[in-house]
mmCIF file of C-alpha atoms in Angstrom:
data_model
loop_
_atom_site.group_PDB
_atom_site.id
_atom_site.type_symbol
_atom_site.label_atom_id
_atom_site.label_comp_id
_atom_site.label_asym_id
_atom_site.label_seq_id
_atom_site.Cartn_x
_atom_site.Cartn_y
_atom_site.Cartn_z
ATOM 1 C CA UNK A 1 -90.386 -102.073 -13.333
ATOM 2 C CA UNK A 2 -87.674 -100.979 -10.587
ATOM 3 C CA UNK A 3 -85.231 -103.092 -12.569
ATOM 4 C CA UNK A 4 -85.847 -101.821 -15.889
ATOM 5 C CA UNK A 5 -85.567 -97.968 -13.944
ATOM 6 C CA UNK A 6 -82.598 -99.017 -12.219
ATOM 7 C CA UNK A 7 -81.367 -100.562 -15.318
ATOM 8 C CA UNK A 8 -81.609 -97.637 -17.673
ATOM 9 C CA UNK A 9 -80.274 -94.725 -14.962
ATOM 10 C CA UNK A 10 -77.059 -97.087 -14.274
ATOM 11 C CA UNK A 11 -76.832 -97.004 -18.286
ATOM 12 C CA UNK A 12 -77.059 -93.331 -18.318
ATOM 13 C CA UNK A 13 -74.340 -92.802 -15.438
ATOM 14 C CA UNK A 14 -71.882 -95.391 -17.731
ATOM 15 C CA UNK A 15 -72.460 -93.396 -20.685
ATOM 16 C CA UNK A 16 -72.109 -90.481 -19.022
ATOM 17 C CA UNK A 17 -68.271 -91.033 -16.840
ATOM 18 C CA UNK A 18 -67.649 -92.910 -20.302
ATOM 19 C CA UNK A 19 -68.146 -89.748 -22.550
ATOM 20 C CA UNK A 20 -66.450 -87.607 -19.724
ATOM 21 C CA UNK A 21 -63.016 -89.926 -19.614
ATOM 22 C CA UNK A 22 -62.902 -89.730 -23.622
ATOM 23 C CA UNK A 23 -63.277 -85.935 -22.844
ATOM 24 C CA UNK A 24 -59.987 -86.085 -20.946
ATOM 25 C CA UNK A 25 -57.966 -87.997 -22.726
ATOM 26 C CA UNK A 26 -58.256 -86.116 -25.652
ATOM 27 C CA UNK A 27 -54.834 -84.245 -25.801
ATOM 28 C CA UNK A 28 -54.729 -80.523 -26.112
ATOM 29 C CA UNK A 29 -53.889 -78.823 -29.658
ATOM 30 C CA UNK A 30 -50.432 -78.171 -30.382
ATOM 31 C CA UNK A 31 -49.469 -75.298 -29.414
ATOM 32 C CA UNK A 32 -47.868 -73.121 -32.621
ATOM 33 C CA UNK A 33 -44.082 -72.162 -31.488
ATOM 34 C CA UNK A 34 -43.138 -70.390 -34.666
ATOM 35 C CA UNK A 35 -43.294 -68.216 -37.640
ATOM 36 C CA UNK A 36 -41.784 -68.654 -41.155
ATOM 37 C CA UNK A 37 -40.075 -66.235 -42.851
ATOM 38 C CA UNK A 38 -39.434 -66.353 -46.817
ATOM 39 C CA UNK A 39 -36.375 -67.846 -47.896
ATOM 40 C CA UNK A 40 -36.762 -66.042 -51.356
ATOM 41 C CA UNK A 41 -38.725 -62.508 -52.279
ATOM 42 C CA UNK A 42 -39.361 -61.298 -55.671
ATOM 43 C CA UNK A 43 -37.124 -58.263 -55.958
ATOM 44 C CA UNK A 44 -39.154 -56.605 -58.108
ATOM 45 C CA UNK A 45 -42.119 -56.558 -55.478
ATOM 46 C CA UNK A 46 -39.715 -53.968 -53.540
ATOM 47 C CA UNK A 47 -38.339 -50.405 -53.762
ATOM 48 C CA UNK A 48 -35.497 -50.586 -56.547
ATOM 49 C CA UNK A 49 -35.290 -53.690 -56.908
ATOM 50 C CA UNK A 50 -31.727 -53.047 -59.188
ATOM 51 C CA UNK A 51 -30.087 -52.442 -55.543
ATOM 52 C CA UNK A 52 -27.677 -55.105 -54.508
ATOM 53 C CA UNK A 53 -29.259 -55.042 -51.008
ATOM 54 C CA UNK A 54 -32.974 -54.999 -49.614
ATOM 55 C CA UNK A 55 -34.318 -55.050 -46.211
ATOM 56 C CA UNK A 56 -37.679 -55.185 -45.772
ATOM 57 C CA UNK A 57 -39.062 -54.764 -43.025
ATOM 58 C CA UNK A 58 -42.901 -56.457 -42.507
ATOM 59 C CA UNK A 59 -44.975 -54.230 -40.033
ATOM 60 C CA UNK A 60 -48.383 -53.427 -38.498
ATOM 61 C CA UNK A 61 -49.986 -50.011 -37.578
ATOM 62 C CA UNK A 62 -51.083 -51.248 -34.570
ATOM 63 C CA UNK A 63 -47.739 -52.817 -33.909
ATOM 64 C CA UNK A 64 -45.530 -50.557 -31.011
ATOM 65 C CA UNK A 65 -42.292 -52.403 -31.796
ATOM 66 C CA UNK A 66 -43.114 -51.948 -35.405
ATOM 67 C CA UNK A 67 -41.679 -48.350 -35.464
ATOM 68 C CA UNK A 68 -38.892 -48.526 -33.656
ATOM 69 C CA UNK A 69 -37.343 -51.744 -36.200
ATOM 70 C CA UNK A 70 -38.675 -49.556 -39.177
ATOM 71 C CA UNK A 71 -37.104 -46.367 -37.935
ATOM 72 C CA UNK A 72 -33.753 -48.329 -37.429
ATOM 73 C CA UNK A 73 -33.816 -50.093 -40.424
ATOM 74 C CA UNK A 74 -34.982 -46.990 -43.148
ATOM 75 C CA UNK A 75 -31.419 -45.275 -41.924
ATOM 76 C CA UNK A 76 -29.890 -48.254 -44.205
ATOM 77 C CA UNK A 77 -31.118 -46.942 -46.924
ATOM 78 C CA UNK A 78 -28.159 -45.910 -49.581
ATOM 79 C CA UNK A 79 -26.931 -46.673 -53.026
ATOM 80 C CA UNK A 80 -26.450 -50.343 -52.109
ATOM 81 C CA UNK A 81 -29.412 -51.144 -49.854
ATOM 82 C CA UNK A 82 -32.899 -50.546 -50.799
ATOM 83 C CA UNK A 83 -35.279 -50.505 -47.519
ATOM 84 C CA UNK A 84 -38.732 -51.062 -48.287
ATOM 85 C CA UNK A 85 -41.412 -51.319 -45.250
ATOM 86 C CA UNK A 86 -44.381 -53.616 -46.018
ATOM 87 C CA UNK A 87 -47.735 -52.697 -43.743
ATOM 88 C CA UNK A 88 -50.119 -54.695 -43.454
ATOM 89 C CA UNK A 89 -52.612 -52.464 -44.838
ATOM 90 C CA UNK A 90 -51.429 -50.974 -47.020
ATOM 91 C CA UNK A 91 -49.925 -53.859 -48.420
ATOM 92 C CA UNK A 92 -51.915 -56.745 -47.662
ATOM 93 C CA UNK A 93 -51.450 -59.032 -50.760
ATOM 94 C CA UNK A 94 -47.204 -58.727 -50.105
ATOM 95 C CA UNK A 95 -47.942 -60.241 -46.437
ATOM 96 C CA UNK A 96 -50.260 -63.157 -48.157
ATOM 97 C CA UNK A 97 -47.563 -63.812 -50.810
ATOM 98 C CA UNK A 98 -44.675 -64.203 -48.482
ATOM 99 C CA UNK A 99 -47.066 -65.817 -45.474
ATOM 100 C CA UNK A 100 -46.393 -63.218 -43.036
ATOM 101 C CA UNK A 101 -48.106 -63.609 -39.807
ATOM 102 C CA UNK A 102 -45.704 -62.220 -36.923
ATOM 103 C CA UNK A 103 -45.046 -58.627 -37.137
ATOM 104 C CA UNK A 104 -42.217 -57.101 -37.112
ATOM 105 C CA UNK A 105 -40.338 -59.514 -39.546
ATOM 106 C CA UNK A 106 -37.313 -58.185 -40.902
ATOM 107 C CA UNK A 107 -35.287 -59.782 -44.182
ATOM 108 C CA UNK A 108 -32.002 -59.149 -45.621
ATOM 109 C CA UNK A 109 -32.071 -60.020 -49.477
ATOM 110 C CA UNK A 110 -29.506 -60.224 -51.938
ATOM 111 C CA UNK A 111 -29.641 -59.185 -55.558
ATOM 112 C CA UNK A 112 -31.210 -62.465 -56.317
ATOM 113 C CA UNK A 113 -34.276 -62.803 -54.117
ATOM 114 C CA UNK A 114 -32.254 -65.038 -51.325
ATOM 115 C CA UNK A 115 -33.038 -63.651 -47.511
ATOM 116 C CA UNK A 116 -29.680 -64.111 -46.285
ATOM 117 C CA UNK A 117 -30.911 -62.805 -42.734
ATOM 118 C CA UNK A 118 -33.889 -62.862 -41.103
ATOM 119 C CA UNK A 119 -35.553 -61.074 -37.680
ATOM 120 C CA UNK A 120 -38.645 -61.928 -35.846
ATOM 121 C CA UNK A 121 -39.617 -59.113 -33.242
ATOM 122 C CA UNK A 122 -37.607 -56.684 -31.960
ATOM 123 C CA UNK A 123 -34.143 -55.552 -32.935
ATOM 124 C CA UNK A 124 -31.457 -53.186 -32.310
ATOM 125 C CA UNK A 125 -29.558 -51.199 -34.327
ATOM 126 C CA UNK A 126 -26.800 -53.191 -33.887
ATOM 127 C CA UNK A 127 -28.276 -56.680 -34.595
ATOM 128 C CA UNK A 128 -29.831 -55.105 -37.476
ATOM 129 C CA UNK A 129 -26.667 -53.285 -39.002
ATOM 130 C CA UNK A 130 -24.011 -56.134 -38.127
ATOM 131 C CA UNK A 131 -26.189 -58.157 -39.869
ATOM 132 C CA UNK A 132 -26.435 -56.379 -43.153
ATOM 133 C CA UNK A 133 -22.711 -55.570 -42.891
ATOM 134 C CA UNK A 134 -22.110 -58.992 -42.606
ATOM 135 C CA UNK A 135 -24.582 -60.041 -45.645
ATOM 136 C CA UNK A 136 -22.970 -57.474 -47.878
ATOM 137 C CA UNK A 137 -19.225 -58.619 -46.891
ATOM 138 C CA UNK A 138 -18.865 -61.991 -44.950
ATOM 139 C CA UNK A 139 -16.161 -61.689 -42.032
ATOM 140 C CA UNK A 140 -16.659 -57.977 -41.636
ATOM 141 C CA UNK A 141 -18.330 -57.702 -38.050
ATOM 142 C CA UNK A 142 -16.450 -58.321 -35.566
ATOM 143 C CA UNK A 143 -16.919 -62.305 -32.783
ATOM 144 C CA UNK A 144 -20.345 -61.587 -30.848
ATOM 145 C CA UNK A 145 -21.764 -58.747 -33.456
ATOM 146 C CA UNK A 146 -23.080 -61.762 -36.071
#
């Protein structure tokens, strides 16, 4: 009867620094390390969508950052670029339809639908207007501004 005692605990022990090294050597989940951004919009899901230029801008109410890109980006707005922001609340189904996860995301978009630029996060007024200044005429900005 010792045996059979003996026998059975040594059993459970194996299991158990078995189950425990399987445990281990399971490796961790991948770790996500980015976003997408479209590559193509419908232009008619935007502000004036006849404009040869859009930039959208993708934000969040709860979002700090989120203001400051919109603010920069809505002074854009003119007879050639169309700026349209797109908040999550309000405008839930645009965020589904162009997978939007990561807020701010900003896109430049031609008269066709193409996103010729894209932002994730933060920018500044710069980045943001050398970069629709290039879209709109390639060569324009000066080395370092692209």
């Amino acid at each position: 009867m010792d045996r059979l005692v003996t026998a059975v605990a040594l059993a459970a022990v194996v299991l158990l620094v078995a189950w425990w090294a399987q445990r281990r050597a399971r490796p961790d989940a991948p770790v996500r390390t980015g976003y997408s951004v479209p590559q193509q919009v419908d232009r008619r899901d935007f502000h004036r969508p006849e404009a040869p230029w859009l930039v959208a801008v993708f934000t969040s109410g709860t979002c700090n950052s989120c203001a400051g890109v919109w603010d920069r980006a809505r002074l854009l707005e003119s007879n050639a670029v169309a700026v349209h922001e797109v908040e999550v609340v309000a405008d839930r189904e645009l965020h589904d339809r162009y997978g939007i996860e990561a807020v701010p995301t900003t896109v430049i978009v031609d008269s066709e639908g193409v996103v010729q630029r894209s932002f994730l996060g933060p920018l500044t007024a710069t980045d943001l207007w050398a970069a629709v200044a290039e879209a709109r005429e390639p060569g324009s900005t000066p080395g370092g501004c692209e």
